[in-house]
C-alpha positions as CSV (number, residue, x, y, z in Angstrom):
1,X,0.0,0.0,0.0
2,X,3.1,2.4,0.4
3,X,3.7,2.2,-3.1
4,X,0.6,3.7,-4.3
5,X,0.7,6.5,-1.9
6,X,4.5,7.7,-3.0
7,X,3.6,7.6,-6.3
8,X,0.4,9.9,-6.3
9,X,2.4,12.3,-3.9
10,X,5.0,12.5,-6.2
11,X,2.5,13.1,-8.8
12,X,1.2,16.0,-6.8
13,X,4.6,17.7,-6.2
14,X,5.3,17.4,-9.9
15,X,1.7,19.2,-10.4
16,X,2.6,21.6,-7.9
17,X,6.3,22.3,-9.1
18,X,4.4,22.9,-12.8
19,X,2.2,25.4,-11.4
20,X,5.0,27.5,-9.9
21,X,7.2,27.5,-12.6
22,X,5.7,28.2,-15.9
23,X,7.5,28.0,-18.8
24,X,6.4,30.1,-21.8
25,X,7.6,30.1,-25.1
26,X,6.7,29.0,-28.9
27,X,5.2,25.8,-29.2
28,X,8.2,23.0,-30.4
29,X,6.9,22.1,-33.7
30,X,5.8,25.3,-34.4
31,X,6.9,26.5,-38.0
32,X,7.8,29.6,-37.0
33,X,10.2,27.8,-34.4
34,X,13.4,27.7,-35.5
35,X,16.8,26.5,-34.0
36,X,18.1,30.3,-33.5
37,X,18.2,31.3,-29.6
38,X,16.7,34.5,-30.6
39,X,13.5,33.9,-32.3
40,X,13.0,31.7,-28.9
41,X,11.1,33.3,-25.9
42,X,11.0,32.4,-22.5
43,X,9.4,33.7,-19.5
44,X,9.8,32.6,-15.5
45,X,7.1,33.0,-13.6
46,X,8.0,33.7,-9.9
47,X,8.2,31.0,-7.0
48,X,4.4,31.4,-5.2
49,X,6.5,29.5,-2.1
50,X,9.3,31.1,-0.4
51,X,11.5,28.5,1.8
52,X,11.0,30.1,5.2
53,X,11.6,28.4,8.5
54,X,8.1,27.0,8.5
55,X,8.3,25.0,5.6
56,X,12.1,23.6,5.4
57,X,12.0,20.1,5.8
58,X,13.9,17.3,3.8
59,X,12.6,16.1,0.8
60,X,10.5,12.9,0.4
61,X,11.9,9.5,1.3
62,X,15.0,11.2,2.9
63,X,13.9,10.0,5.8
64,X,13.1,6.3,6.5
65,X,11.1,5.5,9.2
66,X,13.0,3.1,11.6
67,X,11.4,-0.7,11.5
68,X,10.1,-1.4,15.1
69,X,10.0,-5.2,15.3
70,X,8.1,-7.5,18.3
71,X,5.7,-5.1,18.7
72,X,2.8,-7.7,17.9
73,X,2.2,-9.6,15.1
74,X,-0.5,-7.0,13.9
75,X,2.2,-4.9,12.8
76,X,3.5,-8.0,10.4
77,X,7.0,-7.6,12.4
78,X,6.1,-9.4,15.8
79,X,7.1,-12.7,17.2
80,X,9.9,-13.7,14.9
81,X,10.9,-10.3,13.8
82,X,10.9,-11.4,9.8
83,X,13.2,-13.6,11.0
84,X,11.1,-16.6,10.3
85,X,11.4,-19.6,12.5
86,X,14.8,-21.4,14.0
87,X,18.3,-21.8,11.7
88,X,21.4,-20.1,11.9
89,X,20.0,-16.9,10.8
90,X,17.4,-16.1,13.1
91,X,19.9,-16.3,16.2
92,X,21.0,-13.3,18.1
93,X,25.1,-12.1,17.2
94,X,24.8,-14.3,13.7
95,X,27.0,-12.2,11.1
96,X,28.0,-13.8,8.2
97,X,30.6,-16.9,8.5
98,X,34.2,-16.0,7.4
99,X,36.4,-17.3,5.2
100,X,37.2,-20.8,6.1
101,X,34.0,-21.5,7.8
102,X,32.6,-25.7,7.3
103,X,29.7,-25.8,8.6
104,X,30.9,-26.2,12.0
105,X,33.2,-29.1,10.9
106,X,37.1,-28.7,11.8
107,X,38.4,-26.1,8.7
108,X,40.7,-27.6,6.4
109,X,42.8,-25.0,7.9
110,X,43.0,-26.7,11.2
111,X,43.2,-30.2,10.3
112,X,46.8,-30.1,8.7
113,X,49.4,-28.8,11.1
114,X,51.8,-25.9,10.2
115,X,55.4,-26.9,9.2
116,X,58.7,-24.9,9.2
117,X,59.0,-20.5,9.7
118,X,59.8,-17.9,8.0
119,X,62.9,-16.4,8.5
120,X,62.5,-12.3,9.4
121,X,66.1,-11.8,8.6
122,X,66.4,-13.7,5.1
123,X,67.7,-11.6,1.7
124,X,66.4,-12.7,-1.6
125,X,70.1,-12.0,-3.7
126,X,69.1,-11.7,-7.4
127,X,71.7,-13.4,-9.7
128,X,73.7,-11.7,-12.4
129,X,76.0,-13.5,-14.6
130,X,79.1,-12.7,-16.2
131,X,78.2,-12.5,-19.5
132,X,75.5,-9.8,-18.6
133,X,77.9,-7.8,-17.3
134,X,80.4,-8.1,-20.3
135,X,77.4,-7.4,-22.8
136,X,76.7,-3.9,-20.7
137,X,80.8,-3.4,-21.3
138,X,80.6,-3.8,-24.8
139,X,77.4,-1.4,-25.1
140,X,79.3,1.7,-23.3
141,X,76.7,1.1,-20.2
142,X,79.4,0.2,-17.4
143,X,82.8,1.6,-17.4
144,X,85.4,-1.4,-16.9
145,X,88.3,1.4,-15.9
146,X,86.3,2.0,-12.2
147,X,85.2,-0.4,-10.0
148,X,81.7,-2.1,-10.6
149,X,79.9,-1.4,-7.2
150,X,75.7,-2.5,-6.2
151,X,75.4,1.9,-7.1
152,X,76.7,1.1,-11.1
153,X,74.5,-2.1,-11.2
154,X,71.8,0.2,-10.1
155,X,72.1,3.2,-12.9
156,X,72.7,0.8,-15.5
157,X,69.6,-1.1,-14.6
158,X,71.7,-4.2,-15.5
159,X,69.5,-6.2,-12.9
160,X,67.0,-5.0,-10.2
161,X,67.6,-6.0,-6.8
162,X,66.3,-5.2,-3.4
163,X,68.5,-7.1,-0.7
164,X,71.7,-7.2,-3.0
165,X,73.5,-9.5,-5.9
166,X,75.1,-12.7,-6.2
167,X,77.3,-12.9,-8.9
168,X,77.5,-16.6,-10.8
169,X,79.6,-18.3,-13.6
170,X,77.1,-18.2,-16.6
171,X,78.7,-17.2,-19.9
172,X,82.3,-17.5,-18.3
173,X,83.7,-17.8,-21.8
174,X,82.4,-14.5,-22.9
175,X,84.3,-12.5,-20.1
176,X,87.1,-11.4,-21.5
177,X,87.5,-7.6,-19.3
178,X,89.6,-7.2,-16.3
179,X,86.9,-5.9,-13.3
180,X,86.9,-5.3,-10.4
181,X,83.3,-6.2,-8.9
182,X,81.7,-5.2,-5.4
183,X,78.7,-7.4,-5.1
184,X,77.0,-9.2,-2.0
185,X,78.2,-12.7,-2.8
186,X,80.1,-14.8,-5.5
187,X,80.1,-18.4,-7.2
188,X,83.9,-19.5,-6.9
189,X,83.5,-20.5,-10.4
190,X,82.5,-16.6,-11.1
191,X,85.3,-15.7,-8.4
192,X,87.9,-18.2,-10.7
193,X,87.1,-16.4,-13.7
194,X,87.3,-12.9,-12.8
195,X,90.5,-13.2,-11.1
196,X,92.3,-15.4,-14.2
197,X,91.5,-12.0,-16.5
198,X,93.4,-10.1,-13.9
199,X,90.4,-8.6,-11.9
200,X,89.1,-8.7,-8.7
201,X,86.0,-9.8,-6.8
202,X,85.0,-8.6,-3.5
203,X,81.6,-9.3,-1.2
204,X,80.7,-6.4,0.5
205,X,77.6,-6.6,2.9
206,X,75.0,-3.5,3.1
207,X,72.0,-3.6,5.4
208,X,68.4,-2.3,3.9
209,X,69.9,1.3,4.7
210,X,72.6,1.4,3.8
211,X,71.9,0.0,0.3
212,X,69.5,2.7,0.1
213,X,71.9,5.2,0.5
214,X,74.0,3.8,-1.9
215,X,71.2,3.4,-4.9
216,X,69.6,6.4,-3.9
217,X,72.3,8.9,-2.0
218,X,70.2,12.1,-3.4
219,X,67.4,11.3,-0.2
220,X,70.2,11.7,2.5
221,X,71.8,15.3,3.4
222,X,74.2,13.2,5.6
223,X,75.5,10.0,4.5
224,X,74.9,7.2,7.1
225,X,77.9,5.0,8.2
226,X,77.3,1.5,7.1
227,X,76.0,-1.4,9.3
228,X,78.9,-4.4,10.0
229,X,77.2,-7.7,9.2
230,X,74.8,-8.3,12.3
231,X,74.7,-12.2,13.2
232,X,77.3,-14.1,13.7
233,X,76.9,-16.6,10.4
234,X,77.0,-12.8,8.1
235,X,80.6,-12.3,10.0
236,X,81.8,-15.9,9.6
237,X,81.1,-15.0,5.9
238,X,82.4,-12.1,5.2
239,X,85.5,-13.1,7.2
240,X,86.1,-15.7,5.2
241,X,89.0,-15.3,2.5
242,X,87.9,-18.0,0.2
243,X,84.8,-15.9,-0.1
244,X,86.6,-12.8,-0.7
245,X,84.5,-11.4,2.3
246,X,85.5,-7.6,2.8
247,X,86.6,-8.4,6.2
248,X,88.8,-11.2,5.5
249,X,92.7,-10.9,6.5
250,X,94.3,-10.7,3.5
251,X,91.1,-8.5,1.4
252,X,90.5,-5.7,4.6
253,X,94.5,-4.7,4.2
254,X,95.0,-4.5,0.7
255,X,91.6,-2.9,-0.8
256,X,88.7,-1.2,1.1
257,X,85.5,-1.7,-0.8
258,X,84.9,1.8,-2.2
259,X,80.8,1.1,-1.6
260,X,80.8,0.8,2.2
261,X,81.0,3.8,4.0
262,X,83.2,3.2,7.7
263,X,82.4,7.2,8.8
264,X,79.0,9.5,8.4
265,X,79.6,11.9,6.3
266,X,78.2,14.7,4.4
267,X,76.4,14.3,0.8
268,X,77.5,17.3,-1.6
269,X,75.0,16.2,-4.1
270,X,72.3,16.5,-1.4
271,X,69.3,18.9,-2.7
272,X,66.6,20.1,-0.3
């Protein structure tokens, strides 16, 4: 029965809306109608309602009446509610089951045990091979005179990386340019290969910020010194010669890796 009444009272507003605003003009198939604005006249009629204090109130259907249930089963809404009778849905507190829910069986979820963890402080190392990097030689897009740190790899975009680079053997045969490479960890293959052309190869570790600072030193007015390796497997690592850790004997004396910073200090190219 609701229906019917919105609709004639919208009918009636529409009426009444007409009446207050006529419209005037020539009729739209007239033929002395034409598409010109200027041969077309219209004329407003004033509002005969002002909106005063008196009269503001929202518009129709704006506000919904609230739905007052067990109230007696006159009203349609007594008793049950609407919710019909018994089930899962007409409980008190029933939402919607989650993801995962059986029926009340065990879930799947819970029937198979969890195995192994996660490690928090594991770095995915992405590999780059050596005839990669003698391609980007031959192309002009590394210089082979300076040493080949994680910043070069970087701004040549010769491979994207987020906890670092392990350098492996691949294309040996094409690597025929004496390097010197700063990376995060090497094959002894790669190691083998670089050192017979007369180069170097050195592991250098860098913690998330300090790689950032490296890749990205235009987001630091100060330079921040860089991070030693923290647990004790990084250090037995990096300390190890066959490796060619940074911190072995016979590497930390004779080259100091020209990517790890050992003191703050200031960034010239540092732009506020």
């Amino acid at each position: 029965m609701a229906a019917p009444r919105i609709s004639r009272a919208f009918v009636c507003l529409q009426r009444q809306f007409a009446a207050s605003l006529r419209v005037t003009g020539p009729p739209r198939h007239s033929p002395l109608h034409t598409s010109s604005a200027t041969n077309a006249t219209f004329k407003i009629d004033k509002p005969q309602h002002f909106v005063s204090l008196n009269n503001l109130r929202d518009n129709q259907g704006a506000r919904k009446t609230k739905k007052r249930v067990g109230r007696g089963h006159g009203s349609g809404h007594g008793k049950t509610c609407g919710r019909g009778q018994k089930g899962q849905k007409s409980r008190s507190g029933n939402s919607k089951p989650g993801p995962g829910f059986e029926g009340g069986q065990t879930p799947l979820m819970r029937v198979f045990p969890k195995r192994g963890f996660k490690n928090a402080l594991r770095r995915e190392l992405q590999p780059l091979n050596l005839d990669k990097i003698q391609h980007w030689i031959n192309t002009g897009r590394l210089d082979a005179s300076k040493p080949i740190t994680l910043k070069q790899i970087y701004d040549a975009n010769l491979v994207k990386f987020k906890d670092g680079v392990t350098l492996l053997a691949r294309g040996a045969a094409h690597l025929t340019t004496p390097v010197t490479l700063e990376v995060t960890s090497a094959s002894r293959q790669a190691v083998a290969r670089v050192e017979e052309l007369g180069g170097r190869v050195v592991c250098v570790y860098h913690n998330k910020l300090a790689l950032r600072a490296l890749t990205r030193p235009g987001k630091f007015a100060v330079l921040p010194k860089s991070a030693m390796p923290m647990t004790a497997k990084l250090r037995r690592r990096y300390e190890d010669p066959e490796r060619r850790g940074f911190l072995a004997p016979g590497i930390k004396d004779e080259y100091q890796p020209v990517s790890f910073n050992f003191e703050r200090q200031a960034n010239p190219d540092y732009v506020e």
